[in-house]
mmCIF file of C-alpha atoms in Angstrom:
data_model
loop_
_atom_site.group_PDB
_atom_site.id
_atom_site.type_symbol
_atom_site.label_atom_id
_atom_site.label_comp_id
_atom_site.label_asym_id
_atom_site.label_seq_id
_atom_site.Cartn_x
_atom_site.Cartn_y
_atom_site.Cartn_z
ATOM 1 C CA UNK A 52 214.778 126.714 151.999
ATOM 2 C CA UNK A 53 212.474 124.230 151.393
ATOM 3 C CA UNK A 54 210.347 124.216 147.678
ATOM 4 C CA UNK A 55 206.850 126.559 148.078
ATOM 5 C CA UNK A 56 203.995 124.350 149.161
ATOM 6 C CA UNK A 57 202.068 124.913 145.671
ATOM 7 C CA UNK A 58 198.308 125.672 146.226
ATOM 8 C CA UNK A 59 195.364 126.224 144.294
ATOM 9 C CA UNK A 60 192.791 128.719 144.265
ATOM 10 C CA UNK A 61 189.947 126.875 142.805
ATOM 11 C CA UNK A 62 187.002 129.563 141.418
ATOM 12 C CA UNK A 63 184.170 128.259 141.642
ATOM 13 C CA UNK A 64 181.121 129.886 139.914
ATOM 14 C CA UNK A 65 181.480 129.964 135.687
ATOM 15 C CA UNK A 66 178.334 133.062 135.843
ATOM 16 C CA UNK A 67 179.229 135.190 133.176
ATOM 17 C CA UNK A 68 178.574 138.380 135.255
ATOM 18 C CA UNK A 69 180.272 136.829 137.786
ATOM 19 C CA UNK A 70 181.492 138.555 141.273
ATOM 20 C CA UNK A 71 184.544 136.200 141.856
ATOM 21 C CA UNK A 72 186.746 138.297 139.798
ATOM 22 C CA UNK A 73 186.737 141.160 143.134
ATOM 23 C CA UNK A 74 187.686 138.805 145.428
ATOM 24 C CA UNK A 75 190.703 136.547 142.542
ATOM 25 C CA UNK A 76 192.354 139.571 142.087
ATOM 26 C CA UNK A 77 192.620 140.681 146.059
ATOM 27 C CA UNK A 78 193.149 137.372 146.842
ATOM 28 C CA UNK A 79 196.050 137.198 144.438
ATOM 29 C CA UNK A 80 197.417 140.757 145.274
ATOM 30 C CA UNK A 81 197.371 139.434 148.957
ATOM 31 C CA UNK A 82 199.417 136.613 148.897
ATOM 32 C CA UNK A 83 201.754 137.650 146.072
ATOM 33 C CA UNK A 84 204.340 138.171 148.893
ATOM 34 C CA UNK A 85 203.998 134.552 150.013
ATOM 35 C CA UNK A 86 207.402 132.746 149.087
ATOM 36 C CA UNK A 87 205.955 129.533 151.425
ATOM 37 C CA UNK A 88 203.358 129.364 148.354
ATOM 38 C CA UNK A 89 202.984 128.809 145.067
ATOM 39 C CA UNK A 90 199.849 130.191 143.538
ATOM 40 C CA UNK A 91 198.349 128.637 141.001
ATOM 41 C CA UNK A 92 194.717 130.003 139.946
ATOM 42 C CA UNK A 93 191.782 126.827 138.494
ATOM 43 C CA UNK A 94 188.892 128.462 137.285
ATOM 44 C CA UNK A 95 186.464 125.912 136.236
ATOM 45 C CA UNK A 96 184.980 127.965 133.935
ATOM 46 C CA UNK A 97 187.736 127.463 131.792
ATOM 47 C CA UNK A 98 187.458 123.798 132.276
ATOM 48 C CA UNK A 99 183.744 122.648 131.390
ATOM 49 C CA UNK A 100 182.815 119.053 132.411
ATOM 50 C CA UNK A 101 180.082 116.982 131.600
ATOM 51 C CA UNK A 102 177.404 116.074 133.990
ATOM 52 C CA UNK A 103 179.389 112.849 135.993
ATOM 53 C CA UNK A 104 177.547 109.875 134.777
ATOM 54 C CA UNK A 105 180.929 107.780 135.048
ATOM 55 C CA UNK A 106 179.396 104.525 135.430
ATOM 56 C CA UNK A 107 182.568 103.404 138.086
ATOM 57 C CA UNK A 108 183.206 106.148 140.540
ATOM 58 C CA UNK A 109 186.525 107.310 140.605
ATOM 59 C CA UNK A 110 187.661 106.161 143.966
ATOM 60 C CA UNK A 111 187.544 102.957 142.300
ATOM 61 C CA UNK A 112 189.199 103.729 138.665
ATOM 62 C CA UNK A 113 191.661 106.767 139.988
ATOM 63 C CA UNK A 114 193.127 109.003 136.794
ATOM 64 C CA UNK A 115 191.215 107.064 134.354
ATOM 65 C CA UNK A 116 190.341 110.175 132.977
ATOM 66 C CA UNK A 117 187.514 109.731 130.109
ATOM 67 C CA UNK A 118 187.505 112.525 127.934
ATOM 68 C CA UNK A 119 191.205 115.335 127.398
ATOM 69 C CA UNK A 120 189.249 117.586 129.777
ATOM 70 C CA UNK A 121 189.026 115.063 133.022
ATOM 71 C CA UNK A 122 192.342 115.048 132.199
ATOM 72 C CA UNK A 123 193.112 118.507 132.458
ATOM 73 C CA UNK A 124 191.315 119.382 135.151
ATOM 74 C CA UNK A 125 192.247 115.932 137.245
ATOM 75 C CA UNK A 126 196.579 116.432 136.575
ATOM 76 C CA UNK A 127 196.416 120.377 137.717
ATOM 77 C CA UNK A 128 194.543 119.410 140.800
ATOM 78 C CA UNK A 129 196.279 116.089 141.385
ATOM 79 C CA UNK A 130 199.708 118.605 141.253
ATOM 80 C CA UNK A 131 198.277 120.554 144.014
ATOM 81 C CA UNK A 132 199.621 120.211 147.784
ATOM 82 C CA UNK A 133 196.352 122.213 148.628
ATOM 83 C CA UNK A 134 193.945 124.428 147.605
ATOM 84 C CA UNK A 135 191.855 127.428 148.508
ATOM 85 C CA UNK A 136 188.285 127.096 147.348
ATOM 86 C CA UNK A 137 186.888 130.479 145.950
ATOM 87 C CA UNK A 138 182.918 129.747 146.412
ATOM 88 C CA UNK A 139 179.316 131.984 145.833
ATOM 89 C CA UNK A 140 176.348 130.359 147.562
ATOM 90 C CA UNK A 141 173.267 129.242 145.903
ATOM 91 C CA UNK A 142 170.426 127.878 147.602
ATOM 92 C CA UNK A 143 172.099 128.041 150.741
ATOM 93 C CA UNK A 144 174.738 125.944 148.444
ATOM 94 C CA UNK A 145 177.275 125.893 146.149
ATOM 95 C CA UNK A 146 177.579 125.562 142.782
ATOM 96 C CA UNK A 147 176.784 122.934 140.991
ATOM 97 C CA UNK A 148 180.100 123.519 138.387
ATOM 98 C CA UNK A 149 182.271 122.847 141.274
ATOM 99 C CA UNK A 150 179.859 119.784 142.318
ATOM 100 C CA UNK A 151 180.423 118.371 139.615
ATOM 101 C CA UNK A 152 184.197 118.590 139.606
ATOM 102 C CA UNK A 153 184.548 117.158 142.466
ATOM 103 C CA UNK A 154 182.258 113.950 142.051
ATOM 104 C CA UNK A 155 184.567 113.447 138.819
ATOM 105 C CA UNK A 156 187.903 113.153 140.586
ATOM 106 C CA UNK A 157 189.008 111.298 144.066
ATOM 107 C CA UNK A 158 192.473 110.101 144.362
ATOM 108 C CA UNK A 159 193.929 113.884 143.577
ATOM 109 C CA UNK A 160 192.089 115.375 146.729
ATOM 110 C CA UNK A 161 193.254 112.729 148.769
ATOM 111 C CA UNK A 162 194.914 113.748 152.322
ATOM 112 C CA UNK A 163 195.452 117.182 151.372
ATOM 113 C CA UNK A 164 194.111 120.298 152.839
ATOM 114 C CA UNK A 165 191.274 122.743 151.963
ATOM 115 C CA UNK A 166 190.436 126.272 153.329
ATOM 116 C CA UNK A 167 187.274 128.133 151.626
ATOM 117 C CA UNK A 168 186.906 131.996 150.693
ATOM 118 C CA UNK A 169 182.904 132.572 150.690
ATOM 119 C CA UNK A 170 181.109 135.552 149.141
ATOM 120 C CA UNK A 171 177.046 136.212 150.099
ATOM 121 C CA UNK A 172 174.488 137.510 152.409
ATOM 122 C CA UNK A 173 176.161 135.842 154.833
ATOM 123 C CA UNK A 174 179.647 135.555 153.209
ATOM 124 C CA UNK A 175 178.997 132.254 151.622
ATOM 125 C CA UNK A 176 179.364 130.650 155.082
ATOM 126 C CA UNK A 177 175.882 128.074 154.524
ATOM 127 C CA UNK A 178 178.131 127.238 151.078
ATOM 128 C CA UNK A 179 180.701 126.113 153.261
ATOM 129 C CA UNK A 180 179.183 124.238 155.484
ATOM 130 C CA UNK A 181 177.927 121.694 152.603
ATOM 131 C CA UNK A 182 181.230 121.587 151.032
ATOM 132 C CA UNK A 183 182.710 120.353 154.108
ATOM 133 C CA UNK A 184 180.461 117.213 154.170
ATOM 134 C CA UNK A 185 181.866 116.758 150.739
ATOM 135 C CA UNK A 186 185.407 117.188 151.225
ATOM 136 C CA UNK A 187 184.789 114.702 154.409
ATOM 137 C CA UNK A 188 184.452 112.226 152.190
ATOM 138 C CA UNK A 189 187.212 112.776 149.380
ATOM 139 C CA UNK A 190 189.540 112.055 152.682
ATOM 140 C CA UNK A 191 190.532 115.738 152.625
ATOM 141 C CA UNK A 192 191.569 118.190 156.071
ATOM 142 C CA UNK A 193 188.938 121.096 155.766
ATOM 143 C CA UNK A 194 191.273 124.143 157.433
ATOM 144 C CA UNK A 195 188.516 125.736 159.937
ATOM 145 C CA UNK A 196 188.732 129.889 159.699
ATOM 146 C CA UNK A 197 187.428 131.123 156.584
ATOM 147 C CA UNK A 198 187.041 134.323 155.042
ATOM 148 C CA UNK A 199 183.498 135.249 154.636
ATOM 149 C CA UNK A 200 182.721 138.400 152.335
ATOM 150 C CA UNK A 201 179.133 139.996 153.122
ATOM 151 C CA UNK A 202 176.698 140.890 150.511
ATOM 152 C CA UNK A 203 177.209 144.481 152.042
ATOM 153 C CA UNK A 204 180.679 144.375 150.533
ATOM 154 C CA UNK A 205 179.838 142.789 147.762
ATOM 155 C CA UNK A 206 177.474 145.597 147.014
ATOM 156 C CA UNK A 207 180.113 148.386 147.956
ATOM 157 C CA UNK A 208 182.352 146.540 144.996
ATOM 158 C CA UNK A 209 179.624 145.708 143.146
ATOM 159 C CA UNK A 210 176.195 148.270 142.845
ATOM 160 C CA UNK A 211 178.612 151.456 144.530
ATOM 161 C CA UNK A 212 182.584 150.576 142.582
ATOM 162 C CA UNK A 213 184.627 150.823 145.166
ATOM 163 C CA UNK A 214 187.755 149.902 145.265
ATOM 164 C CA UNK A 215 187.437 145.998 146.111
ATOM 165 C CA UNK A 216 191.315 146.235 148.388
ATOM 166 C CA UNK A 217 189.635 149.317 150.253
ATOM 167 C CA UNK A 218 185.897 147.279 151.196
ATOM 168 C CA UNK A 219 188.342 143.621 151.605
ATOM 169 C CA UNK A 220 191.160 145.805 153.976
ATOM 170 C CA UNK A 221 189.244 144.233 156.901
ATOM 171 C CA UNK A 222 189.420 141.188 156.175
ATOM 172 C CA UNK A 223 192.782 140.262 155.788
ATOM 173 C CA UNK A 224 193.359 139.506 158.899
ATOM 174 C CA UNK A 225 191.551 136.604 158.713
ATOM 175 C CA UNK A 226 193.387 135.864 155.452
ATOM 176 C CA UNK A 227 196.102 135.602 157.286
ATOM 177 C CA UNK A 228 194.659 133.315 159.844
ATOM 178 C CA UNK A 229 193.005 131.127 157.005
ATOM 179 C CA UNK A 230 196.676 131.301 154.952
ATOM 180 C CA UNK A 231 198.900 130.151 158.545
ATOM 181 C CA UNK A 232 196.167 127.164 159.453
ATOM 182 C CA UNK A 233 196.581 126.366 155.628
ATOM 183 C CA UNK A 234 200.214 126.339 155.931
ATOM 184 C CA UNK A 235 200.387 123.970 158.217
ATOM 185 C CA UNK A 236 197.622 121.642 157.110
ATOM 186 C CA UNK A 237 199.423 121.729 153.557
ATOM 187 C CA UNK A 238 203.306 121.060 154.875
ATOM 188 C CA UNK A 239 201.936 118.712 157.708
ATOM 189 C CA UNK A 240 200.191 116.619 154.879
ATOM 190 C CA UNK A 241 202.713 116.828 152.477
ATOM 191 C CA UNK A 242 205.391 114.717 154.206
ATOM 192 C CA UNK A 243 203.104 112.269 155.476
ATOM 193 C CA UNK A 244 201.934 111.280 151.901
ATOM 194 C CA UNK A 245 205.592 111.184 151.325
ATOM 195 C CA UNK A 246 206.737 109.132 154.447
ATOM 196 C CA UNK A 247 203.416 106.969 152.567
ATOM 197 C CA UNK A 248 204.965 106.590 149.370
ATOM 198 C CA UNK A 249 208.597 105.691 150.634
ATOM 199 C CA UNK A 250 207.033 103.111 152.791
ATOM 200 C CA UNK A 251 205.667 101.632 149.609
ATOM 201 C CA UNK A 252 208.097 102.326 148.005
ATOM 202 C CA UNK A 253 210.139 100.272 150.131
ATOM 203 C CA UNK A 254 208.062 97.301 150.570
ATOM 204 C CA UNK A 255 207.791 96.943 146.569
ATOM 205 C CA UNK A 256 211.503 96.961 146.561
ATOM 206 C CA UNK A 257 212.060 94.315 149.825
#
């Protein structure tokens, strides 16, 4: 049996009163029995980075981390085979904390898949649209199915204190589609990266 694929769930919001913890708990509950994956939560609130101001872009100086904070986050991102981003929406886009984290790294993300779970008035759809443009420049594969947690879901959980598992239950089929596509892309791209490494190693030995 192949080893589980390592998926990092990146929590984008760093607000102290964020809603993200509710869908995160639901996401972890729904994925707890998925033996094909090994999930790890990367909470950007626990990985504060300075605003990106490096003299040389990370695409030119791969894995040359300038601070302990950059190294801590970079190594965790590097170890993942794929990603799920849990994103809020600010002004029709995604959070500055997430953009800053993406800007600090490059090769850590290359040729890996990324999927999106969004929340907000239109389910974070506009934030996800913006994210697809950015991750394309990071040489990543964007998984097509998304999970969109609408404003009505947010209000039911936050204002009416309803059980997130019940409120979000109708989204489980959509999450299953996302995970199925994520598995295909993760397994396929991981094998491709391994073949590239084997080819490079063989050339070095020649």
